[in-house]
PDB file of C-alpha atoms in Angstrom:
ATOM      1  CA  MET A  13       8.703   1.770  20.822  1.00 38.00           C
ATOM      2  CA  GLY A  14       8.524   5.753  18.991  1.00 40.00           C
ATOM      3  CA  CYS A  15       9.854   4.180  16.025  1.00 38.00           C
ATOM      4  CA  LEU A  16       7.744   1.842  16.214  1.00 40.00           C
ATOM      5  CA  LYS A  17       4.506   3.945  16.648  1.00 44.00           C
ATOM      6  CA  PHE A  18       5.859   5.829  13.045  1.00 44.00           C
ATOM      7  CA  ILE A  19       6.234   3.081  11.184  1.00 42.00           C
ATOM      8  CA  ILE A  20       2.309   2.240  12.040  1.00 44.00           C
ATOM      9  CA  LYS A  21       1.256   5.628  11.205  1.00 49.00           C
ATOM     10  CA  VAL A  22       3.236   5.721   7.948  1.00 51.00           C
ATOM     11  CA  ILE A  23       1.638   2.051   7.265  1.00 52.00           C
ATOM     12  CA  ILE A  24      -1.836   3.963   7.923  1.00 53.00           C
ATOM     13  CA  VAL A  25      -0.897   6.495   5.582  1.00 55.00           C
ATOM     14  CA  VAL A  26      -0.075   4.299   2.630  1.00 59.00           C
ATOM     15  CA  LEU A  27      -3.291   2.204   3.239  1.00 56.00           C
ATOM     16  CA  ALA A  28      -5.107   5.713   3.341  1.00 56.00           C
ATOM     17  CA  VAL A  29      -4.157   6.761  -0.064  1.00 52.00           C
ATOM     18  CA  ILE A  30      -5.912   4.095  -1.649  1.00 43.00           C
ATOM     19  CA  GLY A  31      -9.185   4.381   0.783  1.00 43.00           C
ATOM     20  CA  PHE A  32      -8.203   1.956   3.963  1.00 39.00           C
ATOM     21  CA  LYS A  33     -10.771   4.407   5.576  1.00 38.00           C
ATOM     22  CA  ALA A  34     -11.604   1.013   7.720  1.00 36.00           C
ATOM     23  CA  ILE A  35      -8.309   0.945   9.470  1.00 35.00           C
ATOM     24  CA  GLY A  36     -10.367   1.333  12.916  1.00 39.00           C
ATOM     25  CA  GLY A  37      -7.636   3.501  14.514  1.00 40.00           C
ATOM     26  CA  TRP A  38      -5.288   3.469  17.527  1.00 40.00           C
ATOM     27  CA  ASP A  39      -7.985   0.705  19.145  1.00 42.00           C
ATOM     28  CA  TRP A  40      -7.603  -1.707  15.956  1.00 42.00           C
ATOM     29  CA  VAL A  41      -3.314  -0.840  16.269  1.00 45.00           C
ATOM     30  CA  VAL A  42      -3.383  -2.188  19.645  1.00 44.00           C
ATOM     31  CA  LYS A  43      -5.351  -5.027  18.711  1.00 46.00           C
ATOM     32  CA  THR A  44      -3.676  -5.945  15.713  1.00 48.00           C
ATOM     33  CA  TRP A  45       0.001  -5.483  15.930  1.00 47.00           C
ATOM     34  CA  HIS A  46       2.062  -7.313  18.072  1.00 49.00           C
ATOM     35  CA  PRO A  47       5.556  -5.603  18.519  1.00 49.00           C
ATOM     36  CA  PHE A  48       7.092  -8.447  20.230  1.00 48.00           C
ATOM     37  CA  GLU A  49       5.931 -11.402  18.289  1.00 60.00           C
ATOM     38  CA  LYS A  50       7.760 -11.088  15.138  1.00 72.00           C
ATOM     39  CA  PRO A  51       6.507 -14.152  12.490  1.00 81.00           C
ATOM     40  CA  THR A  52       9.163 -15.522  10.305  1.00 89.00           C
ATOM     41  CA  GLN A  53       9.201 -14.399   6.678  1.00 91.00           C
ATOM     42  CA  GLU A  54       7.771 -17.842   5.290  1.00 92.00           C
ATOM     43  CA  SER A  55       5.088 -18.303   7.546  1.00 92.00           C
ATOM     44  CA  MET A  56       4.157 -14.372   6.458  1.00 92.00           C
ATOM     45  CA  ILE A  57       4.414 -15.550   2.805  1.00 93.00           C
ATOM     46  CA  GLU A  58       2.349 -18.352   3.334  1.00 93.00           C
ATOM     47  CA  LYS A  59      -0.107 -16.080   5.146  1.00 91.00           C
ATOM     48  CA  SER A  60      -0.479 -13.898   2.281  1.00 93.00           C
ATOM     49  CA  LYS A  61      -0.628 -16.014  -0.743  1.00 92.00           C
ATOM     50  CA  ASP A  62      -4.449 -15.723  -1.052  1.00 92.00           C
ATOM     51  CA  VAL A  63      -3.695 -11.753  -1.815  1.00 93.00           C
ATOM     52  CA  ALA A  64      -0.381 -12.528  -4.489  1.00 95.00           C
ATOM     53  CA  ASP A  65       2.679 -15.113  -4.269  1.00 96.00           C
ATOM     54  CA  PHE A  66       5.605 -12.905  -2.321  1.00 96.00           C
ATOM     55  CA  SER A  67       8.122 -15.668  -2.429  1.00 95.00           C
ATOM     56  CA  LYS A  68      10.342 -14.260  -5.016  1.00 95.00           C
ATOM     57  CA  ILE A  69      10.854 -10.459  -3.612  1.00 96.00           C
ATOM     58  CA  PRO A  70      14.684  -9.794  -2.644  1.00 95.00           C
ATOM     59  CA  GLU A  71      15.873 -10.048   0.578  1.00 93.00           C
ATOM     60  CA  GLU A  72      16.099  -6.625   1.219  1.00 96.00           C
ATOM     61  CA  TYR A  73      11.960  -6.597   1.466  1.00 96.00           C
ATOM     62  CA  GLU A  74      10.008  -7.640   4.335  1.00 94.00           C
ATOM     63  CA  ILE A  75       6.513  -8.384   4.813  1.00 93.00           C
ATOM     64  CA  SER A  76       5.632  -6.622   8.053  1.00 85.00           C
ATOM     65  CA  LYS A  77       1.600  -7.171   8.159  1.00 83.00           C
ATOM     66  CA  SER A  78      -0.786  -9.219   6.142  1.00 83.00           C
ATOM     67  CA  THR A  79      -4.320  -8.613   7.451  1.00 78.00           C
ATOM     68  CA  ASN A  80      -8.227  -8.603   7.192  1.00 74.00           C
ATOM     69  CA  VAL A  81      -9.764  -6.120   8.821  1.00 58.00           C
ATOM     70  CA  LEU A  82     -13.198  -4.502   8.500  1.00 52.00           C
ATOM     71  CA  GLY A  83     -13.638  -6.190   4.764  1.00 62.00           C
ATOM     72  CA  TYR A  84     -10.045  -5.294   3.791  1.00 70.00           C
ATOM     73  CA  ARG A  85      -7.494  -7.827   3.011  1.00 84.00           C
ATOM     74  CA  ALA A  86      -4.318  -6.060   2.394  1.00 85.00           C
ATOM     75  CA  VAL A  87      -0.383  -7.082   2.859  1.00 91.00           C
ATOM     76  CA  VAL A  88       2.245  -4.162   3.280  1.00 89.00           C
ATOM     77  CA  ALA A  89       6.068  -4.859   2.975  1.00 92.00           C
ATOM     78  CA  GLU A  90       8.991  -2.579   3.995  1.00 91.00           C
ATOM     79  CA  HIS A  91      12.155  -2.240   2.295  1.00 94.00           C
ATOM     80  CA  ASP A  92      14.768  -2.669   5.257  1.00 93.00           C
ATOM     81  CA  ALA A  93      17.327   0.271   4.491  1.00 94.00           C
ATOM     82  CA  THR A  94      15.092   3.158   3.701  1.00 92.00           C
ATOM     83  CA  GLY A  95      11.725   2.345   5.634  1.00 89.00           C
ATOM     84  CA  GLN A  96       9.744   2.683   2.093  1.00 91.00           C
ATOM     85  CA  LYS A  97       6.378   1.100   2.577  1.00 90.00           C
ATOM     86  CA  MET A  98       5.192  -1.593  -0.223  1.00 92.00           C
ATOM     87  CA  ALA A  99       1.229  -2.388   0.007  1.00 91.00           C
ATOM     88  CA  VAL A 100      -1.117  -4.892  -2.091  1.00 92.00           C
ATOM     89  CA  VAL A 101      -4.571  -4.804  -1.609  1.00 87.00           C
ATOM     90  CA  ASN A 102      -7.432  -6.850  -2.867  1.00 87.00           C
ATOM     91  CA  GLU A 103     -10.530  -5.201  -4.799  1.00 77.00           C
ATOM     92  CA  ASN A 104     -13.436  -4.713  -2.907  1.00 71.00           C
ATOM     93  CA  LYS A 105     -16.691  -2.859  -2.654  1.00 67.00           C
ATOM     94  CA  THR A 106     -15.242   0.676  -1.192  1.00 62.00           C
ATOM     95  CA  ILE A 107     -11.996   0.662  -3.064  1.00 64.00           C
ATOM     96  CA  LYS A 108     -12.880   0.827  -6.993  1.00 73.00           C
ATOM     97  CA  LEU A 109      -9.912   1.597  -8.751  1.00 83.00           C
ATOM     98  CA  SER A 110      -9.613  -0.300 -12.424  1.00 88.00           C
ATOM     99  CA  GLN A 111      -6.641  -0.168 -15.373  1.00 92.00           C
ATOM    100  CA  ASP A 112      -9.261   1.734 -17.083  1.00 92.00           C
ATOM    101  CA  ASP A 113      -9.038   4.826 -14.689  1.00 90.00           C
ATOM    102  CA  PHE A 114      -5.510   5.379 -15.725  1.00 91.00           C
ATOM    103  CA  LYS A 115      -6.489   5.703 -19.309  1.00 88.00           C
ATOM    104  CA  ASN A 116      -9.790   7.597 -19.103  1.00 90.00           C
ATOM    105  CA  GLY A 117      -8.385  10.499 -16.923  1.00 84.00           C
ATOM    106  CA  ASN A 118     -10.923   9.433 -13.458  1.00 85.00           C
ATOM    107  CA  LEU A 119      -7.547   8.458 -11.372  1.00 86.00           C
ATOM    108  CA  GLU A 120      -6.923  11.432  -9.564  1.00 83.00           C
ATOM    109  CA  LYS A 121     -11.124  12.430  -9.263  1.00 82.00           C
ATOM    110  CA  LYS A 122     -11.910   8.882  -7.830  1.00 80.00           C
ATOM    111  CA  ILE A 123      -8.619   9.202  -5.542  1.00 78.00           C
ATOM    112  CA  ASN A 124      -9.701  12.693  -4.080  1.00 75.00           C
ATOM    113  CA  ASP A 125     -13.287  11.323  -3.824  1.00 74.00           C
ATOM    114  CA  ILE A 126     -12.015   8.786  -1.510  1.00 68.00           C
ATOM    115  CA  ASN A 127      -9.796  11.295   0.273  1.00 67.00           C
ATOM    116  CA  LYS A 128     -12.803  14.013   1.096  1.00 69.00           C
ATOM    117  CA  LYS A 129     -14.614  10.722   2.895  1.00 64.00           C
ATOM    118  CA  LEU A 130     -11.147  10.046   4.794  1.00 60.00           C
ATOM    119  CA  SER A 131     -11.155  13.627   5.635  1.00 63.00           C
ATOM    120  CA  TYR A 132     -12.345  13.610   9.290  1.00 62.00           C
ATOM    121  CA  GLN A 133      -9.775  11.127  10.329  1.00 63.00           C
ATOM    122  CA  TYR A 134      -6.768  12.298  12.820  1.00 65.00           C
ATOM    123  CA  ILE A 135      -4.115  11.149  10.183  1.00 67.00           C
ATOM    124  CA  HIS A 136      -5.490  12.168   6.677  1.00 70.00           C
ATOM    125  CA  ILE A 137      -4.162  12.625   3.129  1.00 75.00           C
ATOM    126  CA  GLU A 138      -4.348  16.338   1.362  1.00 79.00           C
ATOM    127  CA  ASN A 139      -3.487  18.376  -1.995  1.00 84.00           C
ATOM    128  CA  PHE A 140      -2.917  14.680  -3.582  1.00 84.00           C
ATOM    129  CA  LYS A 141      -1.524  15.414  -6.803  1.00 88.00           C
ATOM    130  CA  ILE A 142      -0.580  13.225  -9.663  1.00 90.00           C
ATOM    131  CA  THR A 143       2.810  13.455 -11.248  1.00 94.00           C
ATOM    132  CA  LYS A 144       3.754  11.463 -13.745  1.00 94.00           C
ATOM    133  CA  GLN A 145       2.184   7.948 -15.283  1.00 95.00           C
ATOM    134  CA  GLY A 146       3.936   5.022 -17.103  1.00 96.00           C
ATOM    135  CA  THR A 147       3.735   1.281 -16.734  1.00 97.00           C
ATOM    136  CA  MET A 148       5.996  -1.453 -14.955  1.00 98.00           C
ATOM    137  CA  GLN A 149       5.890  -4.922 -14.316  1.00 98.00           C
ATOM    138  CA  SER A 150       4.079  -6.814 -11.728  1.00 98.00           C
ATOM    139  CA  MET A 151       2.060  -9.789 -11.552  1.00 96.00           C
ATOM    140  CA  ASN A 152       3.421 -11.057 -14.557  1.00 96.00           C
ATOM    141  CA  GLN A 153       2.026  -8.320 -16.703  1.00 97.00           C
ATOM    142  CA  THR A 154       2.663  -4.513 -17.760  1.00 97.00           C
ATOM    143  CA  VAL A 155       0.246  -2.332 -15.387  1.00 97.00           C
ATOM    144  CA  PRO A 156      -0.323   1.024 -15.052  1.00 96.00           C
ATOM    145  CA  TYR A 157       1.024   3.405 -12.694  1.00 96.00           C
ATOM    146  CA  ALA A 158       0.591   6.974 -11.363  1.00 93.00           C
ATOM    147  CA  ARG A 159       3.199   8.983  -9.574  1.00 94.00           C
ATOM    148  CA  PHE A 160       1.648  10.887  -6.903  1.00 90.00           C
ATOM    149  CA  GLU A 161       2.764  13.519  -3.808  1.00 90.00           C
ATOM    150  CA  ALA A 162       0.578  14.833  -0.791  1.00 86.00           C
ATOM    151  CA  ASP A 163       0.591  16.211   2.318  1.00 85.00           C
ATOM    152  CA  VAL A 164      -0.082  14.544   5.514  1.00 80.00           C
ATOM    153  CA  THR A 165      -1.891  15.531   8.609  1.00 78.00           C
ATOM    154  CA  ASN A 166      -1.062  15.078  11.957  1.00 73.00           C
ATOM    155  CA  LEU A 167       2.331  13.498  11.477  1.00 69.00           C
ATOM    156  CA  PRO A 168       6.195  14.289  12.109  1.00 72.00           C
ATOM    157  CA  VAL A 169       6.125  13.614   8.223  1.00 73.00           C
ATOM    158  CA  LYS A 170       4.560  16.156   6.164  1.00 80.00           C
ATOM    159  CA  ASP A 171       4.509  15.237   2.876  1.00 86.00           C
ATOM    160  CA  ILE A 172       5.057  11.533   0.979  1.00 87.00           C
ATOM    161  CA  LYS A 173       5.560  10.517  -2.647  1.00 91.00           C
ATOM    162  CA  GLY A 174       4.810   7.446  -3.966  1.00 92.00           C
ATOM    163  CA  LEU A 175       2.719   4.990  -6.425  1.00 93.00           C
ATOM    164  CA  ILE A 176      -0.435   3.783  -7.054  1.00 91.00           C
ATOM    165  CA  ALA A 177      -1.021   0.589  -9.839  1.00 94.00           C
ATOM    166  CA  VAL A 178      -3.601  -1.721 -10.478  1.00 94.00           C
ATOM    167  CA  ALA A 179      -2.892  -5.370 -11.775  1.00 96.00           C
ATOM    168  CA  LYS A 180      -5.015  -8.161 -12.391  1.00 93.00           C
ATOM    169  CA  ASP A 181      -4.792 -11.806 -11.099  1.00 92.00           C
ATOM    170  CA  VAL A 182      -5.211 -15.237 -12.815  1.00 90.00           C
ATOM    171  CA  ASN A 183      -9.200 -14.769 -11.882  1.00 89.00           C
ATOM    172  CA  GLY A 184      -9.224 -11.039 -13.442  1.00 90.00           C
ATOM    173  CA  LYS A 185      -9.895  -9.841 -10.203  1.00 89.00           C
ATOM    174  CA  ASP A 186      -7.992  -6.166  -9.736  1.00 91.00           C
ATOM    175  CA  LYS A 187      -5.093  -5.748  -7.424  1.00 92.00           C
ATOM    176  CA  ILE A 188      -4.300  -2.334  -6.231  1.00 89.00           C
ATOM    177  CA  LEU A 189      -0.869  -1.972  -5.680  1.00 94.00           C
ATOM    178  CA  VAL A 190       0.934   1.263  -3.437  1.00 90.00           C
ATOM    179  CA  SER A 191       4.307   2.297  -2.216  1.00 92.00           C
ATOM    180  CA  ALA A 192       4.773   5.290  -0.453  1.00 89.00           C
ATOM    181  CA  ASN A 193       7.672   7.034   1.780  1.00 89.00           C
ATOM    182  CA  GLN A 194       8.822  10.545   2.986  1.00 86.00           C
ATOM    183  CA  GLY A 195       8.711  12.754   0.023  1.00 84.00           C
ATOM    184  CA  ASP A 196      13.041  12.894  -0.403  1.00 87.00           C
ATOM    185  CA  ARG A 197      13.365   9.920   0.497  1.00 90.00           C
ATOM    186  CA  TYR A 198      11.108   7.868  -2.484  1.00 94.00           C
ATOM    187  CA  SER A 199      12.490   5.981  -4.643  1.00 97.00           C
ATOM    188  CA  GLN A 200      10.554   4.558  -7.866  1.00 97.00           C
ATOM    189  CA  ILE A 201      13.557   2.125  -8.542  1.00 97.00           C
ATOM    190  CA  ILE A 202      12.513   0.303  -5.008  1.00 97.00           C
ATOM    191  CA  SER A 203       8.868   0.451  -5.557  1.00 97.00           C
ATOM    192  CA  GLU A 204       9.311  -1.207  -9.244  1.00 98.00           C
ATOM    193  CA  GLN A 205      12.350  -3.843  -7.952  1.00 97.00           C
ATOM    194  CA  PHE A 206       9.794  -4.738  -5.395  1.00 98.00           C
ATOM    195  CA  PHE A 207       6.432  -5.172  -7.469  1.00 98.00           C
ATOM    196  CA  LYS A 208       8.466  -7.089 -10.359  1.00 97.00           C
ATOM    197  CA  MET A 209       8.580  -9.809  -8.028  1.00 97.00           C
ATOM    198  CA  VAL A 210       5.213  -9.844  -6.815  1.00 97.00           C
ATOM    199  CA  LYS A 211       3.766 -12.996  -8.660  1.00 96.00           C
ATOM    200  CA  PRO A 212       0.196 -13.665  -9.004  1.00 94.00           C
ATOM    201  CA  SER A 213      -1.203 -16.653  -6.598  1.00 88.00           C
ATOM    202  CA  ASN A 214      -3.845 -19.410  -7.578  1.00 79.00           C
ATOM    203  CA  GLU A 215      -5.317 -18.771  -4.164  1.00 70.00           C
ATOM    204  CA  SER A 216      -6.147 -15.291  -5.630  1.00 62.00           C
TER     205      SER A 216
END
């Protein structure tokens, strides 16, 4: 159960980076995370197709959560060997990031503003900093990404590294892509290999 709690906390941190402030705390975790019920990957892929098509992701990645909570729709996956987390989140009224934010210099400010709103939470991000920007392939398109590093409060892991990106679905709606891991374990290759195989869904 200790490992399970750690995984849940890391998922919360990954989602907090992009403003998942309505996670609902431990009550939500207890009610929605069923450690003894592990659905098949086929059923998780089917359940997640309103967010994106995950049917082509490599075998070393596993969808660990597909959820609706308090207005957020998110799919979380994990790299089996390293525990690195990836998330795809539908756009909504609270999370407002666009591809333009990567071009006009507003991205870091927008994310810092979100993190300020999260500062009251027991687990939250501090000292968020963008370290590099570039492009990668996802959803059958070239998408902008930003590499980041940040400190984490109240977790055994004190620092994380990762990326945040924005892709568009077939209807032009933004999909926010996030990947993160403990600072010395984060792999850009793992992130890019996963997101390259995430495809747009006709049901998005």
